[in-house]
Amino acid sequence: MPRQLTITEIRLKNISTCVAITANTLDVLVNTLKISALAAISNTTQSLLKMVETIKQDKDDCAELMEHIDKLLNAIIGVYLKSDTGAELPPSILNQITKFTETTHKIHAFVEAQQSGSKVKKFFRQGELNALLKNCKAGLQQGLAFFQIRTATDVLADAREMQDQAQLRHQEVLNLVETMSSSDSASFISKMYSGSYTSSNSLSMLPAEPKIFHGRDSELAEILKLFSQGTTRIAILGAGGMGKTSLARAALHHEQITTKYQGNRFFIACDTASSKVQLAGLIGAHLGMKAGKDLTQAVLWHFSNAPPSLLILDNLETPWEPVEFRQDIEEFLSLLTDITSLALMITMRGAERPSKVHWTRPFLLPLKPLAQDAARKMFIDIADNRHSMEQVDQVLHLTDNMPLSISLLAHLVDMEGCSEILSRWETEKTSLISDGYDKRSNLELSISLSLSSPRITSMPHSQDLLALLSILPDGLSDVELKQSEFPIKDILGCKAALLRAALAYTDDHKRLKALVPVREYMGRLSPPTDQMIRPLLAHFHELLELYATVFGKASGALPISRITSNYTNIQNVLHYGLQREHLDSINTIYCMCYFSRFSMHIGRGTTPLLEDITSLLPSFDDHRLKAYVITHLFISSAYKPISQPETLIAQALDHLKYFDDPELEFPYRSSMVLLSIHPRPAQSNQTFSDCSLLGTGKHTLQGPMYCTSQIFMVGMAWWELRCWSSLCTGRTEAGQTLWRIVPRGNWIM
């Protein structure tokens, strides 16, 4: 007679059935929609199901753990199904998913230790297993609380209901997949990685050819003639709003250029770069290069060994104008132009060309306003030809025939008519002069008139959105508009109003942006309020904290593309937040360090924010904050050498005395290891002696650790340091740590 199952065994069998269904559902999401954040959970859960079948001990605890895993898996699947932003969830939810992933890894270790003859159990004492179980339960309870999930009181009674719900959820996912046509599926997946979340490969996408383009035939002909002379170096200059970018894009797509350079044409918007390293990193990203410390040489090598190529650097004035970076930028341009197979075209505001470059002659003159006939054609393309030409000319007179001004007023005329615009212009001009703005240009008057148009006044918060865009050169995606929780009613309606008034536009990655002259106008006369900045600051805080949490671990997907697409936005918002003490300056400083680490990670070097941090740090009375910043300064020393490391080491050691935080102390010790392996002449033996604390301090490895990267870093640090006599005793621990990684590390990958 077969042995009758105990209640605990029935419970474990039932929940395993539910988890199997849920795990299959999760697998469908991972494989169909390519949700990398769930891949580690899916793999770990599938492995858990196999081990649960053969466990010999602690079956009650294992059943409870599996029940909570099932509930959390269903909650996460439900979040994805209900999301109105595709698979791009808010950072707060992604952070919870990352924590849950780490918890499943710990559960895997606990369950594996319950196997008969388990090798893993040899590394655990019973007290450590109890501590591990307690840690697992705490992690699950935290997740249940976040997703507001109740825990069942009678699991046997709920078994059928749980299985039915698991089957229902599985069917929902299958229905989602089946109802999506192949094109819909591709579109859905594309949305997850487009817009604000582009990969480095998608950065190579060329901007579209301008749809409305008049009055630049002679300039375009001159450019094409210069290209026929051989290796070309062209600077398109002119005032803001004169159409420099449009001319560059027209040349980019001209048949003569496409035939000559084919797929080796690259268009780089430089208004998000603030240094030579960042500019090289930006170019490297468009070339599909892997991030590195400084991609300058890699970029030069690529173009030196590539077929004839065209590189267009748009808005190059952003990294070039700061005097402290100008020499580096010009030297980089000089190195690029030494490559005979590389044609270079830049656009810059003003009338000055960067030096150290032999620009192709004859020079292209700075762009001037459009001729009257071209201005009329542009106006009619936008506002149609139903208006009297006399009134059209009167409106054009107000624009100085500047392309941006024409675009703004033509969009207003299209809705309100010429007479109304002419009347409002006089009123607006009189008002501005009375307020002391008599020297404002007609372009600024055009912007002011657009802001007072019915399209904008009917959506009053649209001006708040435009003010916000004035400090966001990277723009915002629809996902970010929804997730940042701005105090703006009908934010997508406000977006539409700005687009209709031509005060904003969407780029080729579907990000909402404002042109530079509009951004400058709003930044000077109507900057964003703290009320508008605060939600975006909180959103970026969450995103950077997620990055800091996941970085170097196998427990989650790094939000690389989400941060990269907001690179300059984050710099501006964090800098703004640091100037406002009531906007949580301490948290902002932590995020500045996270962002600086990210910038190094993607090969753009450190950021100017480091200067802000070090100058303000003495004003804070927070030992943990100061220790963290000093640790980051050592980590970033490869980019920005430390002149007096001994002083900072002493300061860090002093701050570390005031709190007990292994997670902070460990990176500090690790950074000392790196400095010791590659010491600089200015460093004394104190650096080396401090490194010895890594293996002998109060936070040396005690029992099991569950983060692969941390175990690996400890192991490799000890392995590197084993040659010093003071740490010879670390050999055994180093070898044991590395053994844990290599033979047993596969289960958490």
XYZ file of C-alpha atoms in Angstrom:
749
model
C 0.000 0.000 0.000
C 1.546 3.349 -1.055
C 2.458 5.788 1.709
C -0.230 8.388 2.323
C 0.910 11.984 1.870
C 0.997 14.202 4.920
C -0.882 17.508 5.028
C 2.407 19.348 4.585
C 3.293 17.264 1.529
C -0.160 17.872 0.014
C 0.261 21.575 0.671
C 3.673 21.599 -0.976
C 2.409 19.616 -3.964
C -0.563 21.950 -4.487
C 1.485 25.101 -4.299
C 4.112 23.618 -6.617
C 1.361 23.047 -9.191
C 0.291 26.690 -8.901
C 3.839 27.987 -9.096
C 4.497 25.820 -12.166
C 1.554 27.422 -13.979
C 2.608 30.906 -12.888
C 6.228 30.244 -13.862
C 5.120 29.176 -17.340
C 3.092 32.380 -17.603
C 6.127 34.381 -16.573
C 8.219 32.535 -19.131
C 5.776 33.554 -21.872
C 6.166 37.213 -20.889
C 9.951 36.970 -20.756
C 10.343 35.205 -24.104
C 7.607 37.001 -26.043
C 8.039 40.556 -24.812
C 11.755 40.326 -23.987
C 11.380 41.628 -20.433
C 14.929 41.269 -19.150
C 14.015 42.347 -15.615
C 12.064 39.093 -15.183
C 14.535 36.687 -16.789
C 16.489 35.974 -13.589
C 13.260 35.398 -11.615
C 11.978 33.021 -14.285
C 15.185 30.957 -14.312
C 15.408 30.793 -10.526
C 11.739 29.812 -10.137
C 12.053 27.001 -12.675
C 15.087 25.690 -10.803
C 13.243 25.933 -7.475
C 10.380 23.806 -8.795
C 12.777 20.985 -9.626
C 14.418 21.063 -6.200
C 11.163 21.238 -4.222
C 10.244 17.782 -5.493
C 13.132 16.180 -3.601
C 13.547 18.209 -0.427
C 13.914 16.207 2.779
C 13.700 18.828 5.522
C 11.791 21.989 6.502
C 8.914 21.214 4.139
C 6.524 23.539 5.987
C 8.893 26.461 5.569
C 9.487 25.600 1.912
C 5.731 25.442 1.274
C 5.226 28.842 2.876
C 8.042 30.345 0.821
C 6.613 28.910 -2.414
C 3.115 30.228 -1.593
C 4.432 33.745 -1.178
C 6.534 33.437 -4.329
C 3.402 32.475 -6.264
C 1.483 35.489 -4.968
C 4.276 37.884 -5.817
C 4.788 36.402 -9.279
C 1.090 36.848 -10.026
C 1.183 40.410 -8.725
C 4.143 41.255 -10.959
C 2.512 39.659 -14.006
C -0.640 41.647 -13.259
C 1.331 44.888 -13.125
C 2.709 44.248 -16.609
C -0.708 43.323 -17.993
C -2.331 46.482 -16.598
C 0.494 48.864 -17.463
C -0.429 51.710 -19.815
C 3.250 52.290 -20.619
C 4.031 48.908 -22.128
C 6.773 47.028 -20.335
C 8.394 50.192 -18.988
C 7.390 50.235 -15.326
C 8.124 53.032 -12.841
C 11.526 52.778 -11.127
C 9.868 52.143 -7.744
C 8.231 48.948 -9.052
C 11.399 47.861 -10.854
C 13.277 48.330 -7.599
C 10.804 46.020 -5.849
C 11.214 43.445 -8.611
C 14.985 43.640 -8.113
C 14.584 43.053 -4.367
C 12.281 40.113 -5.077
C 14.883 38.670 -7.449
C 17.505 38.816 -4.710
C 15.067 37.157 -2.305
C 14.428 34.283 -4.739
C 18.194 33.744 -4.959
C 18.370 33.439 -1.178
C 15.365 31.097 -1.173
C 17.140 28.980 -3.766
C 20.142 28.680 -1.444
C 17.881 27.721 1.478
C 15.902 25.116 -0.482
C 19.061 23.656 -1.984
C 20.442 23.218 1.528
C 17.435 21.001 2.342
C 18.424 18.461 -0.310
C 19.836 15.155 0.803
C 23.638 15.267 0.592
C 23.611 18.920 -0.431
C 27.094 20.383 -0.922
C 25.737 23.861 -0.250
C 24.708 22.844 3.264
C 28.357 22.193 4.129
C 28.944 25.933 4.017
C 26.091 26.702 6.433
C 25.868 26.197 10.164
C 22.358 25.671 11.507
C 22.255 29.155 12.963
C 23.174 30.588 9.574
C 20.389 28.588 7.917
C 17.910 29.982 10.438
C 19.156 33.498 9.747
C 18.892 32.869 6.007
C 15.296 31.630 6.370
C 14.387 34.672 8.445
C 15.933 36.909 5.781
C 13.952 35.142 3.037
C 10.661 35.572 4.885
C 11.372 39.234 5.597
C 12.087 39.875 1.920
C 8.844 38.185 0.865
C 6.799 40.061 3.463
C 8.238 43.339 2.247
C 7.184 42.480 -1.303
C 3.700 41.383 -0.211
C 3.260 44.667 1.653
C 4.409 46.709 -1.350
C 1.954 45.011 -3.707
C -0.718 44.975 -0.966
C -1.262 41.219 -1.091
C -3.063 39.407 1.690
C -1.687 36.104 2.952
C -4.011 33.098 3.002
C -5.039 31.577 6.326
C -6.272 28.202 5.016
C -4.026 27.154 2.191
C -5.647 23.743 1.638
C -9.063 25.359 1.198
C -7.599 27.943 -1.174
C -5.623 25.454 -3.275
C -8.268 25.055 -5.974
C -8.921 28.799 -6.078
C -5.196 29.508 -6.394
C -4.844 27.045 -9.270
C -7.881 28.529 -11.015
C -6.445 32.034 -10.664
C -3.080 30.854 -11.965
C -4.763 29.274 -15.001
C -6.795 32.432 -15.572
C -3.713 34.640 -15.427
C -1.902 32.305 -17.805
C -4.794 32.530 -20.249
C -4.779 36.338 -20.029
C -1.153 36.401 -21.096
C -1.758 33.898 -23.898
C -4.709 35.976 -25.113
C -2.540 39.074 -25.110
C 0.080 37.345 -27.223
C -2.415 35.688 -29.573
C -4.458 38.828 -30.220
C -1.376 40.746 -31.202
C -0.622 40.442 -34.881
C 3.001 40.112 -35.863
C 3.147 43.830 -36.624
C 1.401 44.713 -33.378
C 3.805 42.522 -31.460
C 6.754 44.158 -33.109
C 5.245 47.550 -32.355
C 4.620 46.644 -28.718
C 8.151 45.386 -28.237
C 9.494 48.399 -30.088
C 7.712 50.738 -27.692
C 9.574 49.195 -24.797
C 12.910 50.062 -26.312
C 12.079 53.184 -28.310
C 11.384 56.717 -27.246
C 13.258 57.482 -24.067
C 14.694 54.006 -23.784
C 16.752 53.617 -26.899
C 19.686 51.275 -26.978
C 23.084 52.347 -28.152
C 22.416 50.708 -31.493
C 19.283 52.764 -32.099
C 21.286 55.957 -31.497
C 22.700 55.511 -34.982
C 19.266 56.268 -36.454
C 19.522 59.236 -38.809
C 17.120 62.171 -38.380
C 14.491 62.569 -41.071
C 14.907 64.849 -44.047
C 13.186 68.226 -43.392
C 9.669 68.205 -44.870
C 9.477 72.002 -45.265
C 12.702 73.397 -46.686
C 12.870 76.616 -48.706
C 15.375 79.333 -49.442
C 18.585 77.419 -48.808
C 19.196 76.111 -52.323
C 22.318 78.229 -52.822
C 23.810 77.198 -49.459
C 23.015 73.534 -50.158
C 24.625 73.821 -53.598
C 27.749 75.329 -52.007
C 27.935 72.460 -49.530
C 27.605 69.856 -52.278
C 30.299 71.630 -54.296
C 32.640 71.518 -51.300
C 31.978 67.791 -50.932
C 33.056 67.262 -54.537
C 36.526 68.675 -53.784
C 37.667 65.702 -51.717
C 37.951 65.468 -47.940
C 35.525 68.044 -46.578
C 35.383 70.059 -43.342
C 32.382 72.408 -43.235
C 31.027 74.674 -40.482
C 27.401 75.835 -40.790
C 27.138 78.986 -38.685
C 24.379 81.459 -37.878
C 22.073 82.818 -35.203
C 19.628 80.664 -33.273
C 16.468 79.830 -35.211
C 18.109 80.405 -38.601
C 17.748 76.800 -39.834
C 21.281 75.426 -39.443
C 20.122 71.958 -38.401
C 17.594 71.790 -41.249
C 20.319 72.616 -43.768
C 22.597 69.925 -42.329
C 19.773 67.371 -42.470
C 18.974 68.317 -46.069
C 22.619 67.760 -47.023
C 22.682 64.488 -45.088
C 19.861 63.065 -47.223
C 20.881 64.533 -50.592
C 21.389 61.905 -53.279
C 24.990 62.968 -53.872
C 25.827 62.426 -50.190
C 23.900 59.177 -49.748
C 25.567 57.731 -52.855
C 29.035 58.697 -51.671
C 28.762 57.625 -48.014
C 25.802 55.213 -48.041
C 25.449 53.672 -44.571
C 28.477 55.462 -43.146
C 26.644 58.695 -42.337
C 26.387 59.740 -38.689
C 24.399 62.657 -37.255
C 25.252 63.484 -33.627
C 23.259 66.026 -31.604
C 25.918 67.494 -29.305
C 23.704 69.551 -26.996
C 23.869 66.765 -24.390
C 27.691 66.726 -24.200
C 29.664 69.011 -21.895
C 33.247 67.771 -22.390
C 35.523 66.004 -24.847
C 35.113 62.656 -23.084
C 31.332 62.989 -23.176
C 31.399 63.973 -26.853
C 33.575 60.960 -27.692
C 31.257 58.739 -25.643
C 28.254 60.098 -27.520
C 29.857 59.421 -30.900
C 30.909 55.970 -29.716
C 27.339 55.174 -28.689
C 26.122 56.063 -32.192
C 28.800 53.778 -33.604
C 27.558 50.939 -31.388
C 30.721 50.797 -29.297
C 30.890 49.227 -25.874
C 31.199 51.779 -23.083
C 34.705 52.512 -21.865
C 36.721 54.959 -19.786
C 37.403 57.322 -22.707
C 36.316 56.400 -26.223
C 38.401 59.084 -27.949
C 41.006 56.666 -29.296
C 38.380 54.035 -30.112
C 36.404 56.568 -32.168
C 39.527 57.702 -34.004
C 40.532 54.094 -34.700
C 37.043 53.277 -35.991
C 36.964 56.098 -38.529
C 40.603 55.499 -39.517
C 39.735 51.923 -40.497
C 36.229 52.547 -41.856
C 35.147 53.226 -45.443
C 34.638 56.888 -46.402
C 32.333 58.321 -43.732
C 30.440 61.522 -42.948
C 30.204 62.786 -39.372
C 27.814 65.670 -38.632
C 28.112 67.291 -35.192
C 24.975 69.358 -34.592
C 24.876 72.146 -31.970
C 28.586 71.739 -31.294
C 28.608 75.069 -29.448
C 27.340 73.319 -26.307
C 30.594 71.461 -25.501
C 32.807 74.007 -27.319
C 31.712 77.286 -25.694
C 32.951 76.633 -22.097
C 36.509 77.989 -22.082
C 37.792 75.215 -19.804
C 36.812 72.522 -22.348
C 37.427 74.392 -25.608
C 41.031 73.318 -26.106
C 40.162 69.634 -25.597
C 37.240 69.865 -28.041
C 39.344 71.590 -30.679
C 42.138 69.047 -30.261
C 39.610 66.231 -30.721
C 38.252 67.901 -33.876
C 41.812 68.249 -35.153
C 42.439 64.534 -34.643
C 39.187 63.702 -36.440
C 40.113 65.879 -39.404
C 43.507 64.168 -39.659
C 41.572 61.132 -40.925
C 41.500 61.614 -44.695
C 38.538 59.290 -45.259
C 36.313 61.172 -42.786
C 34.226 64.161 -43.873
C 33.216 66.478 -41.021
C 30.323 68.935 -40.880
C 29.374 70.938 -37.793
C 26.584 73.359 -36.945
C 27.221 76.119 -34.412
C 25.478 79.260 -33.297
C 27.449 82.431 -33.891
C 30.025 83.331 -36.533
C 33.203 81.761 -35.093
C 34.667 78.459 -36.266
C 36.673 76.245 -33.913
C 40.416 76.606 -34.434
C 42.932 73.778 -35.047
C 40.856 72.604 -38.039
C 41.719 73.305 -41.670
C 38.197 74.177 -42.806
C 37.445 73.641 -46.483
C 37.508 76.846 -48.512
C 35.695 78.889 -49.519
C 34.070 79.150 -46.087
C 30.307 78.835 -45.923
C 29.007 82.233 -44.797
C 26.812 82.401 -41.665
C 23.180 81.813 -42.588
C 21.039 84.883 -43.190
C 17.240 85.308 -43.036
C 15.255 83.795 -45.897
C 14.489 85.739 -49.044
C 10.906 87.002 -49.219
C 9.779 84.454 -51.809
C 11.197 81.545 -49.776
C 9.623 82.932 -46.606
C 6.229 83.051 -48.339
C 6.560 79.444 -49.530
C 7.436 78.280 -46.027
C 4.526 80.237 -44.552
C 2.026 78.835 -47.080
C 3.269 75.263 -46.536
C 2.253 75.640 -42.890
C -0.771 77.974 -42.942
C -2.121 77.233 -46.459
C -2.665 79.867 -49.165
C -6.164 81.008 -48.189
C -4.868 84.280 -46.716
C -4.353 87.533 -48.625
C -0.741 87.951 -49.693
C -0.718 91.510 -48.361
C -1.498 90.311 -44.838
C 0.910 87.395 -45.214
C 3.683 89.870 -46.022
C 2.695 91.959 -43.003
C 3.024 88.897 -40.764
C 6.320 87.905 -42.391
C 7.633 91.405 -41.737
C 7.238 90.664 -38.032
C 9.419 87.552 -38.310
C 12.496 89.134 -39.892
C 12.169 86.115 -42.217
C 13.841 83.892 -39.616
C 12.698 80.286 -40.201
C 11.795 79.620 -36.556
C 9.785 82.847 -36.268
C 8.000 82.051 -39.532
C 7.112 78.596 -38.244
C 5.723 79.955 -34.958
C 3.576 82.688 -36.508
C 2.404 80.530 -39.421
C 1.046 77.971 -36.962
C -0.776 80.773 -35.131
C -2.219 82.162 -38.371
C -3.386 78.697 -39.375
C -5.697 78.720 -36.358
C -6.503 82.391 -35.745
C -6.032 84.169 -39.074
C -3.710 87.000 -40.085
C -5.834 89.876 -38.766
C -6.032 88.455 -35.258
C -2.307 87.783 -35.136
C -1.430 91.277 -36.361
C -3.711 92.776 -33.716
C -2.322 90.637 -30.913
C 1.222 91.389 -32.023
C 0.731 95.111 -31.446
C -0.844 94.460 -28.043
C 1.928 92.063 -27.017
C 4.669 94.388 -28.227
C 3.207 97.349 -26.333
C 2.932 95.237 -23.181
C 6.519 94.016 -23.404
C 7.906 97.502 -24.027
C 5.989 98.859 -21.017
C 7.552 96.087 -18.926
C 11.055 97.075 -20.008
C 11.576 94.531 -22.776
C 11.883 97.037 -25.624
C 15.102 95.423 -26.854
C 13.586 91.980 -27.325
C 13.980 90.515 -30.786
C 11.109 89.712 -33.101
C 11.858 86.032 -32.494
C 11.159 86.511 -28.795
C 8.012 88.462 -29.604
C 6.933 85.551 -31.801
C 7.446 83.147 -28.908
C 5.549 85.446 -26.550
C 2.679 85.703 -29.015
C 2.542 81.930 -29.350
C 2.338 81.571 -25.573
C -0.707 83.844 -25.471
C -2.519 82.035 -28.293
C -5.867 80.286 -27.621
C -4.202 76.916 -28.209
C -1.978 77.532 -25.201
C -4.329 79.533 -22.982
C -7.000 76.842 -23.341
C -4.494 74.439 -21.740
C -2.923 76.704 -19.097
C -0.587 74.023 -17.757
C 1.034 73.719 -21.180
C 3.214 76.723 -20.277
C 4.333 74.855 -17.153
C 5.300 71.914 -19.334
C 7.213 74.183 -21.723
C 9.004 75.803 -18.770
C 10.042 72.332 -17.643
C 11.327 71.498 -21.134
C 13.536 74.599 -20.939
C 15.920 72.730 -18.606
C 15.521 69.356 -20.342
C 17.544 69.325 -23.590
C 16.983 65.559 -23.878
C 13.212 66.080 -23.855
C 10.661 63.714 -22.319
C 8.962 60.557 -23.546
C 5.278 59.816 -23.030
C 6.263 57.205 -20.449
C 8.168 59.816 -18.448
C 5.319 62.298 -18.765
C 3.013 59.719 -17.186
C 5.346 58.253 -14.575
C 6.842 61.467 -13.188
C 3.490 62.531 -11.675
C 3.749 66.200 -12.620
C 1.059 68.477 -11.133
C -0.306 69.017 -14.641
C -3.869 68.169 -15.545
C -4.172 66.361 -18.896
C -0.438 66.393 -19.522
C -0.756 64.677 -22.913
C -3.280 67.345 -23.915
C -0.744 69.999 -22.925
C 1.831 68.205 -25.036
C -0.544 68.300 -28.018
C -1.121 72.036 -27.503
C 2.614 72.755 -27.585
C 3.014 70.679 -30.732
C 0.133 72.455 -32.491
C 1.655 75.833 -31.631
C 5.092 74.640 -32.867
C 6.599 75.600 -29.500
C 7.722 71.992 -29.123
C 8.360 69.046 -31.410
C 8.904 65.300 -31.180
C 12.251 63.977 -32.356
C 12.907 60.736 -34.212
C 12.794 58.821 -30.903
C 9.358 60.314 -30.108
C 10.660 62.482 -27.278
C 8.998 65.848 -26.685
C 11.537 68.676 -27.000
C 11.712 72.446 -27.325
C 14.080 74.189 -29.728
C 17.085 75.942 -28.186
C 15.778 79.526 -28.722
C 12.464 78.585 -27.088
C 14.270 76.896 -24.189
C 16.435 79.967 -23.664
C 13.414 82.279 -23.767
C 11.509 80.226 -21.189
C 14.575 79.731 -19.003
C 15.156 83.471 -18.857
C 11.594 84.769 -18.558
C 9.545 81.846 -17.219
C 11.716 79.146 -15.595
C 10.085 76.071 -14.038
C 8.850 76.310 -10.464
C 9.982 74.079 -7.614
C 6.547 72.467 -7.741
C 7.295 71.316 -11.289
C 10.896 70.277 -10.592
C 10.158 68.208 -7.487
C 8.318 65.283 -9.215
C 11.021 64.974 -11.879
C 13.741 65.130 -9.241
C 11.986 62.313 -7.355
C 11.642 60.284 -10.582
C 15.346 60.628 -11.373
C 16.209 59.822 -7.747
C 14.299 56.539 -8.040
C 15.905 55.746 -11.390
C 19.439 56.385 -10.120
C 18.829 54.499 -6.876
C 17.620 51.557 -8.968
C 20.827 51.728 -10.981
C 22.941 51.877 -7.809
C 21.038 48.913 -6.352
C 21.301 46.705 -9.430
C 24.780 47.695 -10.629
C 27.129 44.719 -10.629
C 24.463 42.234 -9.592
C 22.710 39.421 -11.410
C 19.430 40.271 -9.707
C 17.969 42.845 -12.050
C 18.138 44.693 -15.338
C 20.178 47.892 -15.355
C 18.148 50.913 -16.530
C 21.014 51.948 -18.818
C 18.937 53.238 -21.723
C 16.456 55.049 -19.471
C 19.259 57.030 -17.836
C 21.258 57.515 -21.042
C 18.294 59.097 -22.802
C 18.003 61.569 -19.893
C 21.730 62.151 -19.444
C 21.762 65.952 -19.658
C 18.287 66.233 -18.138
C 19.539 64.479 -15.009
C 22.605 66.711 -14.766
C 20.467 69.835 -14.991
C 17.777 68.664 -12.581
C 20.271 67.425 -9.969
C 22.200 70.690 -10.197
C 18.931 72.584 -9.802
C 17.953 70.418 -6.831
C 21.254 71.117 -5.111
C 20.582 74.846 -5.305
C 17.273 74.384 -3.458
C 17.925 73.195 0.099
C 14.278 72.277 0.635
C 14.461 69.780 -2.240
C 16.319 67.148 -0.161
C 19.926 68.080 -0.876
C 21.375 65.044 0.919
C 19.494 62.583 -1.271
C 20.437 64.683 -4.283
C 24.147 64.370 -3.435
C 23.841 60.586 -3.201
C 22.163 60.583 -6.613
C 24.922 62.783 -8.017
C 27.408 60.094 -6.982
C 25.216 57.391 -8.526
C 25.014 59.424 -11.726
C 28.767 60.036 -11.797
C 29.318 56.278 -11.462
C 26.850 55.725 -14.296
C 28.631 58.298 -16.459
C 31.920 56.448 -15.977
C 30.150 53.145 -16.641
C 28.995 54.268 -20.102
C 32.330 55.858 -20.987
C 31.486 59.547 -20.574
C 33.804 60.193 -17.648
C 32.922 62.110 -14.515
C 30.437 64.964 -14.598
C 30.658 68.635 -13.563
C 28.356 67.683 -10.695
C 31.408 66.403 -8.775
C 32.593 69.987 -8.405
C 29.208 70.940 -6.939
C 29.395 68.060 -4.462
C 32.900 68.719 -3.153
C 32.278 72.450 -2.743
C 29.087 71.947 -0.712
C 30.072 68.866 1.300
C 31.632 70.733 4.273
C 28.263 72.377 4.981
C 26.623 69.012 5.778
C 26.903 67.315 9.163
C 26.423 63.749 7.945
C 29.270 61.257 8.425
C 27.755 58.601 6.190
C 27.248 61.080 3.354
C 30.816 62.351 3.600
C 32.243 58.821 3.711
C 30.189 57.884 0.653
C 31.349 60.933 -1.322
C 35.012 60.316 -0.436
C 34.623 56.687 -1.505
C 33.207 57.852 -4.819
C 36.087 60.292 -5.298
C 38.515 57.372 -5.004
C 36.436 55.265 -7.390
C 36.464 58.104 -9.937
C 40.172 58.877 -9.484
C 40.961 57.149 -12.792
C 39.261 60.106 -14.491
C 40.014 62.812 -11.962
C 43.271 62.148 -10.049
C 43.319 62.905 -6.328
C 46.091 65.316 -5.377
C 46.176 64.479 -1.645
C 44.815 60.952 -1.160
C 46.292 60.633 2.345
C 44.085 63.439 3.618
C 40.943 61.912 2.147
C 41.836 58.463 3.497
C 42.185 59.882 6.990
C 38.873 61.717 6.653
C 37.081 58.611 5.401
C 38.401 56.459 8.244
C 37.272 59.080 10.718
C 33.741 59.197 9.253
C 33.460 55.389 9.160
C 33.836 55.267 12.946
C 30.439 56.861 13.446
C 28.277 54.162 11.856
C 28.193 50.464 11.032
C 27.451 49.929 7.341
C 29.267 47.058 5.579
C 27.647 48.004 2.260
C 29.428 51.358 2.370
C 32.648 50.232 4.034
C 33.197 47.469 1.495
C 33.352 49.773 -1.592
C 35.737 52.011 0.335
C 38.086 49.099 1.086
C 37.753 47.883 -2.511
C 38.695 51.295 -3.897
C 41.788 51.185 -1.706
C 42.652 47.821 -3.257
C 42.464 49.299 -6.744
C 44.657 52.227 -5.753
C 47.194 49.843 -4.219
C 47.375 47.611 -7.282
C 47.968 50.672 -9.487
C 49.462 53.248 -7.070
C 50.210 56.811 -8.108
C 53.498 58.483 -7.155
C 51.718 60.969 -4.910
C 50.329 58.207 -2.719
C 52.124 57.103 0.417
C 52.367 53.765 2.157
C 49.292 54.720 4.150
C 47.224 53.675 1.148
C 48.809 50.226 1.259
C 48.484 49.835 5.005
C 44.853 50.868 4.843
C 44.252 48.177 2.242
C 45.260 45.566 4.760
C 42.113 46.400 6.688
C 40.073 44.766 3.926
C 40.938 41.298 5.122
C 41.280 41.985 8.827
C 38.564 44.500 9.667
C 35.270 43.944 11.423
C 33.455 43.356 8.120
C 35.664 40.620 6.708
C 33.645 37.801 5.148
C 31.672 36.018 7.855
C 29.544 33.109 6.677
C 27.587 33.147 3.422
C 27.040 36.170 1.193
C 24.324 36.155 -1.431
C 25.262 38.874 -3.917
C 27.435 37.335 -6.602
C 29.208 40.584 -7.432
C 30.056 41.318 -3.798
C 31.386 37.798 -3.222
C 33.354 38.061 -6.428
C 34.792 41.457 -5.504
C 35.836 40.206 -2.054
C 37.380 37.095 -3.562
C 39.225 38.945 -6.293
C 40.417 41.621 -3.865
C 41.874 39.001 -1.544
C 43.304 37.157 -4.520
C 45.077 40.302 -5.704
C 46.342 41.083 -2.198
C 47.619 37.605 -1.342
C 51.142 38.593 -2.386
C 51.535 40.917 0.620
C 52.906 39.282 3.717
C 50.390 41.054 5.935
C 47.591 39.284 4.131
C 49.045 35.850 3.474
C 46.403 34.426 5.758
C 43.815 35.575 3.232
C 44.827 32.868 0.742
C 42.459 30.265 2.123
C 39.515 32.639 2.382
C 40.160 33.969 -1.115
C 40.267 30.493 -2.592
C 37.127 29.466 -0.716
C 35.261 32.576 -1.850
C 36.174 32.037 -5.491
C 35.151 28.371 -5.170
C 31.702 29.495 -4.073
C 31.399 31.653 -7.152
C 32.602 29.293 -9.848
C 31.068 25.902 -8.972
C 27.893 27.205 -7.358
C 27.386 30.564 -9.073
C 25.441 29.202 -12.044
C 22.157 28.982 -10.136
C 21.794 32.733 -9.702
C 22.725 33.782 -13.230
